[in-house]
Coordinates of C-alpha atoms in Angstrom, one line a residue:
S5 CA -23.7 -5.6 -1.4
G6 CA -21.8 -2.9 0.0
A7 CA -19.9 -3.9 3.2
A8 CA -18.5 -6.5 0.7
A9 CA -17.5 -3.7 -2.0
V10 CA -16.6 -1.7 1.4
S11 CA -14.6 -4.6 2.7
V12 CA -12.9 -5.2 -0.9
V13 CA -11.7 -1.6 -1.4
L14 CA -10.3 -0.8 2.3
L15 CA -8.3 -4.3 1.4
A16 CA -7.3 -3.2 -1.6
L17 CA -6.0 0.5 -0.1
S18 CA -4.1 -1.5 2.4
F19 CA -2.1 -3.4 -0.7
V20 CA -1.7 -0.3 -2.2
L21 CA -0.2 1.4 0.9
L22 CA 1.5 -1.6 1.8
L23 CA 3.2 -1.8 -1.9
F24 CA 4.0 2.3 -1.3
V25 CA 5.6 1.9 1.7
S26 CA 8.1 -0.6 0.2
W27 CA 9.1 1.7 -2.9
V28 CA 9.3 4.7 -0.1
S29 CA 11.7 2.6 1.6
T30 CA 13.7 1.0 -1.0
R31 CA 14.0 4.7 -2.5
G32 CA 15.2 5.9 0.9
Q33 CA 17.6 2.9 1.1
R34 CA 19.4 3.3 -2.1
H35 CA 19.4 7.3 -2.0
A36 CA 20.6 6.1 1.9
Q37 CA 23.9 4.5 -0.1

């Protein structure tokens, strides 16, 4: 039970991190132009 919850949390964190990185890169490119 605990391991499953931890894996779900890690998956959610990695997904949020990916969204954040893509948003920052898009914002940086827009600022560069």
